[in-house]
């Protein structure tokens, strides 16, 4: 059975995409810890990040850096946090989160029912910054 992320990537479920390439995608978290929280996900279903092919792992981190740079420009946080946990969905994904304090980088801070207009707005803003940084993979 495909993971929820595979279903989002396939278009079976909605997603607010900000990045698409042949190996990875990035989309807005539906339970954001902070505004701008995005997930970087490989197209291939790999349950545990330690099982990633090294080249794919490097690619995911490269995408996360681009997304993080765009978040930094748009939200101007003190840091861009990165989490790899994998308990909630059995499909490797990197949480890229603009934060001002370390305690903001926690699932206890996640909003279980965010304003979907705010998610749309964050996606538009993040895509614009990715375009500004010259990232042609920023999705529409």
PDB file of C-alpha atoms in Angstrom, residues 17-135:
ATOM      1  CA  UNK A  17       4.071  21.756  -3.575  1.00  0.00           C
ATOM      2  CA  UNK A  18       6.999  24.160  -3.629  1.00  0.00           C
ATOM      3  CA  UNK A  19       9.573  21.916  -5.374  1.00  0.00           C
ATOM      4  CA  UNK A  20       9.411  19.111  -7.922  1.00  0.00           C
ATOM      5  CA  UNK A  21      12.242  17.334  -9.681  1.00  0.00           C
ATOM      6  CA  UNK A  22      12.855  13.814 -10.970  1.00  0.00           C
ATOM      7  CA  UNK A  23      14.028  12.500  -7.567  1.00  0.00           C
ATOM      8  CA  UNK A  24      12.324  14.602  -4.892  1.00  0.00           C
ATOM      9  CA  UNK A  25       9.505  16.945  -4.027  1.00  0.00           C
ATOM     10  CA  UNK A  26       8.876  19.466  -1.275  1.00  0.00           C
ATOM     11  CA  UNK A  27       5.483  20.499  -0.001  1.00  0.00           C
ATOM     12  CA  UNK A  28       4.011  22.352   2.953  1.00  0.00           C
ATOM     13  CA  UNK A  29       3.384  20.409   6.153  1.00  0.00           C
ATOM     14  CA  UNK A  30      -0.305  20.063   7.049  1.00  0.00           C
ATOM     15  CA  UNK A  31       0.739  20.203  10.726  1.00  0.00           C
ATOM     16  CA  UNK A  32       3.231  23.067  10.689  1.00  0.00           C
ATOM     17  CA  UNK A  33       5.452  23.735  13.676  1.00  0.00           C
ATOM     18  CA  UNK A  34       5.980  27.270  12.391  1.00  0.00           C
ATOM     19  CA  UNK A  35       4.833  29.215   9.302  1.00  0.00           C
ATOM     20  CA  UNK A  36       6.767  28.001   6.264  1.00  0.00           C
ATOM     21  CA  UNK A  37       7.344  24.437   7.583  1.00  0.00           C
ATOM     22  CA  UNK A  38       8.013  22.256   4.520  1.00  0.00           C
ATOM     23  CA  UNK A  39       8.723  18.568   3.960  1.00  0.00           C
ATOM     24  CA  UNK A  40      11.359  17.312   1.517  1.00  0.00           C
ATOM     25  CA  UNK A  41      10.420  13.821   0.319  1.00  0.00           C
ATOM     26  CA  UNK A  42      12.021  11.401  -2.133  1.00  0.00           C
ATOM     27  CA  UNK A  43       9.745  10.170  -4.901  1.00  0.00           C
ATOM     28  CA  UNK A  44      10.890   6.617  -4.135  1.00  0.00           C
ATOM     29  CA  UNK A  45       9.425   5.124  -0.987  1.00  0.00           C
ATOM     30  CA  UNK A  46      12.290   4.509   1.395  1.00  0.00           C
ATOM     31  CA  UNK A  47      11.023   3.889   4.920  1.00  0.00           C
ATOM     32  CA  UNK A  48      14.132   4.745   6.968  1.00  0.00           C
ATOM     33  CA  UNK A  49      16.555   7.499   6.043  1.00  0.00           C
ATOM     34  CA  UNK A  50      19.558   5.302   6.897  1.00  0.00           C
ATOM     35  CA  UNK A  51      18.519   3.069   3.971  1.00  0.00           C
ATOM     36  CA  UNK A  52      18.709   5.891   1.417  1.00  0.00           C
ATOM     37  CA  UNK A  53      21.171   5.522  -1.416  1.00  0.00           C
ATOM     38  CA  UNK A  54      23.952   8.030  -0.565  1.00  0.00           C
ATOM     39  CA  UNK A  55      23.366   9.970  -3.790  1.00  0.00           C
ATOM     40  CA  UNK A  56      19.642  10.321  -3.029  1.00  0.00           C
ATOM     41  CA  UNK A  57      20.401  11.360   0.559  1.00  0.00           C
ATOM     42  CA  UNK A  58      22.754  14.051  -0.754  1.00  0.00           C
ATOM     43  CA  UNK A  59      20.094  15.221  -3.205  1.00  0.00           C
ATOM     44  CA  UNK A  60      17.458  15.489  -0.460  1.00  0.00           C
ATOM     45  CA  UNK A  61      19.807  17.572   1.674  1.00  0.00           C
ATOM     46  CA  UNK A  62      20.578  19.786  -1.324  1.00  0.00           C
ATOM     47  CA  UNK A  63      16.844  20.375  -1.865  1.00  0.00           C
ATOM     48  CA  UNK A  64      16.429  21.050   1.875  1.00  0.00           C
ATOM     49  CA  UNK A  65      19.198  23.670   1.666  1.00  0.00           C
ATOM     50  CA  UNK A  66      17.443  25.452  -1.201  1.00  0.00           C
ATOM     51  CA  UNK A  67      14.138  25.371   0.665  1.00  0.00           C
ATOM     52  CA  UNK A  68      15.868  26.563   3.837  1.00  0.00           C
ATOM     53  CA  UNK A  69      17.531  29.469   2.039  1.00  0.00           C
ATOM     54  CA  UNK A  70      14.152  30.518   0.639  1.00  0.00           C
ATOM     55  CA  UNK A  71      12.556  30.254   4.100  1.00  0.00           C
ATOM     56  CA  UNK A  72      15.390  32.328   5.530  1.00  0.00           C
ATOM     57  CA  UNK A  73      14.774  35.086   2.993  1.00  0.00           C
ATOM     58  CA  UNK A  74      11.009  35.085   3.476  1.00  0.00           C
ATOM     59  CA  UNK A  75      10.533  34.630   7.233  1.00  0.00           C
ATOM     60  CA  UNK A  76      13.933  35.888   8.487  1.00  0.00           C
ATOM     61  CA  UNK A  77      14.140  33.444  11.417  1.00  0.00           C
ATOM     62  CA  UNK A  78      17.190  33.033  13.636  1.00  0.00           C
ATOM     63  CA  UNK A  79      17.741  29.530  12.210  1.00  0.00           C
ATOM     64  CA  UNK A  80      16.356  26.975   9.812  1.00  0.00           C
ATOM     65  CA  UNK A  81      15.773  23.758  11.725  1.00  0.00           C
ATOM     66  CA  UNK A  82      15.941  20.299  10.189  1.00  0.00           C
ATOM     67  CA  UNK A  83      14.390  17.118  11.587  1.00  0.00           C
ATOM     68  CA  UNK A  84      14.372  13.556  10.295  1.00  0.00           C
ATOM     69  CA  UNK A  85      12.158  11.407  12.474  1.00  0.00           C
ATOM     70  CA  UNK A  86      10.066   9.061  10.356  1.00  0.00           C
ATOM     71  CA  UNK A  87       7.676   7.704  12.970  1.00  0.00           C
ATOM     72  CA  UNK A  88       4.559   9.410  11.673  1.00  0.00           C
ATOM     73  CA  UNK A  89       4.832   8.287   8.008  1.00  0.00           C
ATOM     74  CA  UNK A  90       6.914   5.287   6.818  1.00  0.00           C
ATOM     75  CA  UNK A  91       8.454   7.267   3.936  1.00  0.00           C
ATOM     76  CA  UNK A  92      11.671   9.228   4.496  1.00  0.00           C
ATOM     77  CA  UNK A  93      11.076  12.954   4.815  1.00  0.00           C
ATOM     78  CA  UNK A  94      12.997  15.964   6.039  1.00  0.00           C
ATOM     79  CA  UNK A  95      11.184  18.621   8.059  1.00  0.00           C
ATOM     80  CA  UNK A  96      12.612  22.046   7.134  1.00  0.00           C
ATOM     81  CA  UNK A  97      11.347  24.620   9.626  1.00  0.00           C
ATOM     82  CA  UNK A  98      12.065  28.332  10.155  1.00  0.00           C
ATOM     83  CA  UNK A  99      12.632  28.797  13.902  1.00  0.00           C
ATOM     84  CA  UNK A 100      13.594  31.531  16.319  1.00  0.00           C
ATOM     85  CA  UNK A 101      14.126  29.283  19.365  1.00  0.00           C
ATOM     86  CA  UNK A 102      15.128  25.601  19.637  1.00  0.00           C
ATOM     87  CA  UNK A 103      11.901  24.752  21.484  1.00  0.00           C
ATOM     88  CA  UNK A 104       9.910  25.622  18.342  1.00  0.00           C
ATOM     89  CA  UNK A 105      11.395  22.572  16.585  1.00  0.00           C
ATOM     90  CA  UNK A 106       9.090  20.004  18.179  1.00  0.00           C
ATOM     91  CA  UNK A 107       5.960  18.115  17.235  1.00  0.00           C
ATOM     92  CA  UNK A 108       4.402  19.460  20.436  1.00  0.00           C
ATOM     93  CA  UNK A 109       4.433  22.794  18.584  1.00  0.00           C
ATOM     94  CA  UNK A 110       2.672  21.393  15.476  1.00  0.00           C
ATOM     95  CA  UNK A 111      -0.691  22.916  14.577  1.00  0.00           C
ATOM     96  CA  UNK A 112      -3.105  19.986  14.039  1.00  0.00           C
ATOM     97  CA  UNK A 113      -5.675  22.159  12.251  1.00  0.00           C
ATOM     98  CA  UNK A 114      -3.928  24.974  10.383  1.00  0.00           C
ATOM     99  CA  UNK A 115      -5.658  27.632   8.330  1.00  0.00           C
ATOM    100  CA  UNK A 116      -5.438  26.259   4.783  1.00  0.00           C
ATOM    101  CA  UNK A 117      -5.394  29.790   3.345  1.00  0.00           C
ATOM    102  CA  UNK A 118      -2.260  30.385   5.438  1.00  0.00           C
ATOM    103  CA  UNK A 119      -0.692  27.197   4.004  1.00  0.00           C
ATOM    104  CA  UNK A 120      -1.522  28.413   0.477  1.00  0.00           C
ATOM    105  CA  UNK A 121       0.013  31.786   1.262  1.00  0.00           C
ATOM    106  CA  UNK A 122       3.165  30.195   2.697  1.00  0.00           C
ATOM    107  CA  UNK A 123       3.530  27.999  -0.402  1.00  0.00           C
ATOM    108  CA  UNK A 124       3.163  30.995  -2.737  1.00  0.00           C
ATOM    109  CA  UNK A 125       5.723  32.970  -0.743  1.00  0.00           C
ATOM    110  CA  UNK A 126       8.184  30.067  -0.595  1.00  0.00           C
ATOM    111  CA  UNK A 127       7.892  29.331  -4.338  1.00  0.00           C
ATOM    112  CA  UNK A 128       8.490  33.026  -5.110  1.00  0.00           C
ATOM    113  CA  UNK A 129      11.672  33.018  -3.019  1.00  0.00           C
ATOM    114  CA  UNK A 130      12.852  29.776  -4.641  1.00  0.00           C
ATOM    115  CA  UNK A 131      12.334  31.379  -8.066  1.00  0.00           C
ATOM    116  CA  UNK A 132      14.183  34.467  -6.862  1.00  0.00           C
ATOM    117  CA  UNK A 133      17.099  32.190  -5.904  1.00  0.00           C
ATOM    118  CA  UNK A 134      17.115  30.764  -9.435  1.00  0.00           C
ATOM    119  CA  UNK A 135      15.590  27.377  -8.618  1.00  0.00           C
TER     120      UNK A 135
END
